[in-house]
JSON list of C-alpha atoms in Angstrom, two decimals:
[
{"chain": "I", "resi": 28, "resn": "UNK", "atom": "CA", "xyz": [-21.46, -77.83, 12.15]},
{"chain": "I", "resi": 29, "resn": "UNK", "atom": "CA", "xyz": [-19.60, -75.82, 9.54]},
{"chain": "I", "resi": 30, "resn": "UNK", "atom": "CA", "xyz": [-21.16, -73.29, 7.22]},
{"chain": "I", "resi": 31, "resn": "UNK", "atom": "CA", "xyz": [-19.80, -73.91, 3.73]},
{"chain": "I", "resi": 32, "resn": "UNK", "atom": "CA", "xyz": [-20.76, -72.40, 0.39]},
{"chain": "I", "resi": 33, "resn": "UNK", "atom": "CA", "xyz": [-21.37, -68.88, -0.87]},
{"chain": "I", "resi": 34, "resn": "UNK", "atom": "CA", "xyz": [-20.31, -66.13, 1.56]},
{"chain": "I", "resi": 35, "resn": "UNK", "atom": "CA", "xyz": [-18.87, -68.68, 3.98]},
{"chain": "I", "resi": 36, "resn": "UNK", "atom": "CA", "xyz": [-15.37, -69.13, 5.32]},
{"chain": "I", "resi": 37, "resn": "UNK", "atom": "CA", "xyz": [-13.10, -70.47, 2.58]},
{"chain": "I", "resi": 38, "resn": "UNK", "atom": "CA", "xyz": [-10.54, -71.82, 5.04]},
{"chain": "I", "resi": 39, "resn": "UNK", "atom": "CA", "xyz": [-9.86, -71.86, 8.78]},
{"chain": "I", "resi": 40, "resn": "UNK", "atom": "CA", "xyz": [-7.61, -73.54, 11.26]},
{"chain": "I", "resi": 41, "resn": "UNK", "atom": "CA", "xyz": [-6.82, -73.81, 14.95]},
{"chain": "I", "resi": 42, "resn": "UNK", "atom": "CA", "xyz": [-3.34, -75.00, 15.92]},
{"chain": "I", "resi": 43, "resn": "UNK", "atom": "CA", "xyz": [-1.64, -75.64, 19.27]},
{"chain": "I", "resi": 44, "resn": "UNK", "atom": "CA", "xyz": [1.86, -76.62, 20.36]},
{"chain": "I", "resi": 45, "resn": "UNK", "atom": "CA", "xyz": [3.59, -73.86, 18.39]},
{"chain": "I", "resi": 46, "resn": "UNK", "atom": "CA", "xyz": [5.70, -72.89, 21.42]},
{"chain": "I", "resi": 47, "resn": "UNK", "atom": "CA", "xyz": [6.97, -76.48, 21.83]},
{"chain": "I", "resi": 48, "resn": "UNK", "atom": "CA", "xyz": [7.73, -77.14, 18.13]},
{"chain": "I", "resi": 49, "resn": "UNK", "atom": "CA", "xyz": [5.07, -79.85, 18.18]},
{"chain": "I", "resi": 50, "resn": "UNK", "atom": "CA", "xyz": [2.30, -78.26, 16.11]},
{"chain": "I", "resi": 51, "resn": "UNK", "atom": "CA", "xyz": [-1.04, -80.02, 16.41]},
{"chain": "I", "resi": 52, "resn": "UNK", "atom": "CA", "xyz": [-4.03, -79.29, 14.19]},
{"chain": "I", "resi": 53, "resn": "UNK", "atom": "CA", "xyz": [-7.07, -79.05, 16.45]},
{"chain": "I", "resi": 54, "resn": "UNK", "atom": "CA", "xyz": [-9.48, -78.34, 13.60]},
{"chain": "I", "resi": 55, "resn": "UNK", "atom": "CA", "xyz": [-9.22, -77.01, 10.06]},
{"chain": "I", "resi": 56, "resn": "UNK", "atom": "CA", "xyz": [-10.94, -76.62, 6.73]},
{"chain": "I", "resi": 57, "resn": "UNK", "atom": "CA", "xyz": [-9.15, -76.33, 3.35]},
{"chain": "I", "resi": 58, "resn": "UNK", "atom": "CA", "xyz": [-5.73, -76.79, 5.01]},
{"chain": "I", "resi": 59, "resn": "UNK", "atom": "CA", "xyz": [-3.39, -79.42, 3.60]},
{"chain": "I", "resi": 60, "resn": "UNK", "atom": "CA", "xyz": [-0.46, -78.77, 5.96]},
{"chain": "I", "resi": 61, "resn": "UNK", "atom": "CA", "xyz": [1.26, -76.31, 8.27]},
{"chain": "I", "resi": 62, "resn": "UNK", "atom": "CA", "xyz": [5.00, -75.77, 8.63]},
{"chain": "I", "resi": 63, "resn": "UNK", "atom": "CA", "xyz": [7.18, -73.93, 11.14]},
{"chain": "I", "resi": 64, "resn": "UNK", "atom": "CA", "xyz": [9.25, -71.44, 9.15]},
{"chain": "I", "resi": 65, "resn": "UNK", "atom": "CA", "xyz": [11.38, -70.14, 12.04]},
{"chain": "I", "resi": 66, "resn": "UNK", "atom": "CA", "xyz": [10.80, -68.10, 15.18]},
{"chain": "I", "resi": 67, "resn": "UNK", "atom": "CA", "xyz": [7.25, -66.74, 15.05]},
{"chain": "I", "resi": 68, "resn": "UNK", "atom": "CA", "xyz": [6.66, -67.69, 11.39]},
{"chain": "I", "resi": 69, "resn": "UNK", "atom": "CA", "xyz": [4.19, -70.32, 10.16]},
{"chain": "I", "resi": 70, "resn": "UNK", "atom": "CA", "xyz": [3.15, -71.26, 6.64]},
{"chain": "I", "resi": 71, "resn": "UNK", "atom": "CA", "xyz": [-0.32, -72.73, 6.11]},
{"chain": "I", "resi": 72, "resn": "UNK", "atom": "CA", "xyz": [-0.74, -74.56, 2.81]},
{"chain": "I", "resi": 73, "resn": "UNK", "atom": "CA", "xyz": [-4.25, -74.60, 1.39]},
{"chain": "I", "resi": 74, "resn": "UNK", "atom": "CA", "xyz": [-5.91, -77.71, -0.04]},
{"chain": "I", "resi": 75, "resn": "UNK", "atom": "CA", "xyz": [-7.77, -75.72, -2.71]},
{"chain": "I", "resi": 76, "resn": "UNK", "atom": "CA", "xyz": [-6.38, -72.56, -4.26]},
{"chain": "I", "resi": 77, "resn": "UNK", "atom": "CA", "xyz": [-8.09, -69.25, -3.46]},
{"chain": "I", "resi": 78, "resn": "UNK", "atom": "CA", "xyz": [-7.99, -65.79, -5.00]},
{"chain": "I", "resi": 79, "resn": "UNK", "atom": "CA", "xyz": [-9.08, -62.36, -3.77]},
{"chain": "I", "resi": 80, "resn": "UNK", "atom": "CA", "xyz": [-9.44, -63.24, -0.13]},
{"chain": "I", "resi": 81, "resn": "UNK", "atom": "CA", "xyz": [-9.06, -61.65, 3.29]},
{"chain": "I", "resi": 82, "resn": "UNK", "atom": "CA", "xyz": [-7.42, -63.38, 6.22]},
{"chain": "I", "resi": 83, "resn": "UNK", "atom": "CA", "xyz": [-7.02, -62.72, 9.95]},
{"chain": "I", "resi": 84, "resn": "UNK", "atom": "CA", "xyz": [-5.20, -64.61, 12.71]},
{"chain": "I", "resi": 85, "resn": "UNK", "atom": "CA", "xyz": [-5.17, -64.49, 16.51]},
{"chain": "I", "resi": 86, "resn": "UNK", "atom": "CA", "xyz": [-2.54, -65.94, 18.81]},
{"chain": "I", "resi": 87, "resn": "UNK", "atom": "CA", "xyz": [-3.32, -68.11, 21.81]},
{"chain": "I", "resi": 88, "resn": "UNK", "atom": "CA", "xyz": [-2.01, -67.92, 25.39]},
{"chain": "I", "resi": 89, "resn": "UNK", "atom": "CA", "xyz": [-2.72, -71.34, 26.95]},
{"chain": "I", "resi": 90, "resn": "UNK", "atom": "CA", "xyz": [-0.75, -70.95, 30.15]},
{"chain": "I", "resi": 91, "resn": "UNK", "atom": "CA", "xyz": [-2.23, -67.60, 31.24]},
{"chain": "I", "resi": 92, "resn": "UNK", "atom": "CA", "xyz": [1.12, -65.83, 31.48]},
{"chain": "I", "resi": 93, "resn": "UNK", "atom": "CA", "xyz": [0.21, -63.16, 28.94]},
{"chain": "I", "resi": 94, "resn": "UNK", "atom": "CA", "xyz": [3.56, -63.75, 27.26]},
{"chain": "I", "resi": 95, "resn": "UNK", "atom": "CA", "xyz": [1.83, -64.42, 23.96]},
{"chain": "I", "resi": 96, "resn": "UNK", "atom": "CA", "xyz": [0.11, -61.05, 23.81]},
{"chain": "I", "resi": 97, "resn": "UNK", "atom": "CA", "xyz": [1.34, -59.05, 20.85]},
{"chain": "I", "resi": 98, "resn": "UNK", "atom": "CA", "xyz": [0.91, -58.44, 17.15]},
{"chain": "I", "resi": 99, "resn": "UNK", "atom": "CA", "xyz": [-0.27, -60.98, 14.60]},
{"chain": "I", "resi": 100, "resn": "UNK", "atom": "CA", "xyz": [0.56, -60.34, 10.97]},
{"chain": "I", "resi": 101, "resn": "UNK", "atom": "CA", "xyz": [-0.45, -61.96, 7.71]},
{"chain": "I", "resi": 102, "resn": "UNK", "atom": "CA", "xyz": [3.01, -61.57, 6.20]},
{"chain": "I", "resi": 103, "resn": "UNK", "atom": "CA", "xyz": [2.21, -62.97, 2.79]},
{"chain": "I", "resi": 104, "resn": "UNK", "atom": "CA", "xyz": [-0.71, -64.65, 1.11]},
{"chain": "I", "resi": 105, "resn": "UNK", "atom": "CA", "xyz": [-1.13, -66.12, -2.33]},
{"chain": "I", "resi": 106, "resn": "UNK", "atom": "CA", "xyz": [-3.44, -68.63, -3.94]},
{"chain": "I", "resi": 107, "resn": "UNK", "atom": "CA", "xyz": [-1.80, -71.70, -2.36]},
{"chain": "I", "resi": 108, "resn": "UNK", "atom": "CA", "xyz": [-0.50, -70.65, 1.07]},
{"chain": "I", "resi": 109, "resn": "UNK", "atom": "CA", "xyz": [-0.51, -68.04, 3.81]},
{"chain": "I", "resi": 110, "resn": "UNK", "atom": "CA", "xyz": [2.48, -66.94, 5.92]},
{"chain": "I", "resi": 111, "resn": "UNK", "atom": "CA", "xyz": [1.68, -65.78, 9.45]},
{"chain": "I", "resi": 112, "resn": "UNK", "atom": "CA", "xyz": [4.12, -63.87, 11.71]},
{"chain": "I", "resi": 113, "resn": "UNK", "atom": "CA", "xyz": [3.72, -63.38, 15.45]},
{"chain": "I", "resi": 114, "resn": "UNK", "atom": "CA", "xyz": [5.44, -60.67, 17.51]},
{"chain": "I", "resi": 115, "resn": "UNK", "atom": "CA", "xyz": [5.71, -59.75, 21.18]},
{"chain": "I", "resi": 116, "resn": "UNK", "atom": "CA", "xyz": [5.93, -56.15, 22.35]},
{"chain": "I", "resi": 117, "resn": "UNK", "atom": "CA", "xyz": [9.17, -55.13, 24.05]},
{"chain": "I", "resi": 118, "resn": "UNK", "atom": "CA", "xyz": [8.69, -53.69, 27.53]},
{"chain": "I", "resi": 119, "resn": "UNK", "atom": "CA", "xyz": [5.65, -51.68, 28.46]},
{"chain": "I", "resi": 120, "resn": "UNK", "atom": "CA", "xyz": [5.78, -49.32, 25.50]},
{"chain": "I", "resi": 121, "resn": "UNK", "atom": "CA", "xyz": [5.12, -49.61, 21.82]},
{"chain": "I", "resi": 122, "resn": "UNK", "atom": "CA", "xyz": [8.80, -48.95, 21.07]},
{"chain": "I", "resi": 123, "resn": "UNK", "atom": "CA", "xyz": [9.66, -52.31, 19.60]},
{"chain": "I", "resi": 124, "resn": "UNK", "atom": "CA", "xyz": [8.73, -55.92, 19.10]},
{"chain": "I", "resi": 125, "resn": "UNK", "atom": "CA", "xyz": [10.36, -59.30, 18.60]},
{"chain": "I", "resi": 126, "resn": "UNK", "atom": "CA", "xyz": [9.32, -62.50, 16.86]},
{"chain": "I", "resi": 127, "resn": "UNK", "atom": "CA", "xyz": [8.00, -65.26, 19.10]},
{"chain": "I", "resi": 128, "resn": "UNK", "atom": "CA", "xyz": [6.20, -68.58, 18.96]},
{"chain": "I", "resi": 129, "resn": "UNK", "atom": "CA", "xyz": [2.71, -68.35, 20.52]},
{"chain": "I", "resi": 130, "resn": "UNK", "atom": "CA", "xyz": [1.19, -71.29, 22.38]},
{"chain": "I", "resi": 131, "resn": "UNK", "atom": "CA", "xyz": [-1.13, -71.64, 19.39]},
{"chain": "I", "resi": 132, "resn": "UNK", "atom": "CA", "xyz": [-3.09, -69.64, 16.86]},
{"chain": "I", "resi": 133, "resn": "UNK", "atom": "CA", "xyz": [-6.30, -69.60, 14.88]},
{"chain": "I", "resi": 134, "resn": "UNK", "atom": "CA", "xyz": [-7.09, -68.07, 11.50]},
{"chain": "I", "resi": 135, "resn": "UNK", "atom": "CA", "xyz": [-10.00, -67.61, 9.12]},
{"chain": "I", "resi": 136, "resn": "UNK", "atom": "CA", "xyz": [-10.12, -66.82, 5.40]},
{"chain": "I", "resi": 137, "resn": "UNK", "atom": "CA", "xyz": [-13.06, -65.15, 3.69]},
{"chain": "I", "resi": 138, "resn": "UNK", "atom": "CA", "xyz": [-13.37, -64.69, -0.07]}
]
């Protein structure tokens, strides 16, 4: 059951297959499409425009290797779409990071 209406999530999505270039939408609300924009970059297009919203994403590690642990960034958001970027830490320090495709990711938008 989804909670919709005032003070509810305006959009959400859960996607898998990002690491295999075969993105599958597991579940979503207010998402018209998702596109792979290059290594570690995904654009989610919204069905209904939004303004003044906050968004967060988490990456998914399906195979238990821990290789998908890293930083998740909302690189850009506007009324019609959101660009997500995913990074992996380099080595055992915080000295650098590189773009990577996670096994999957989930996001939620509140407005």
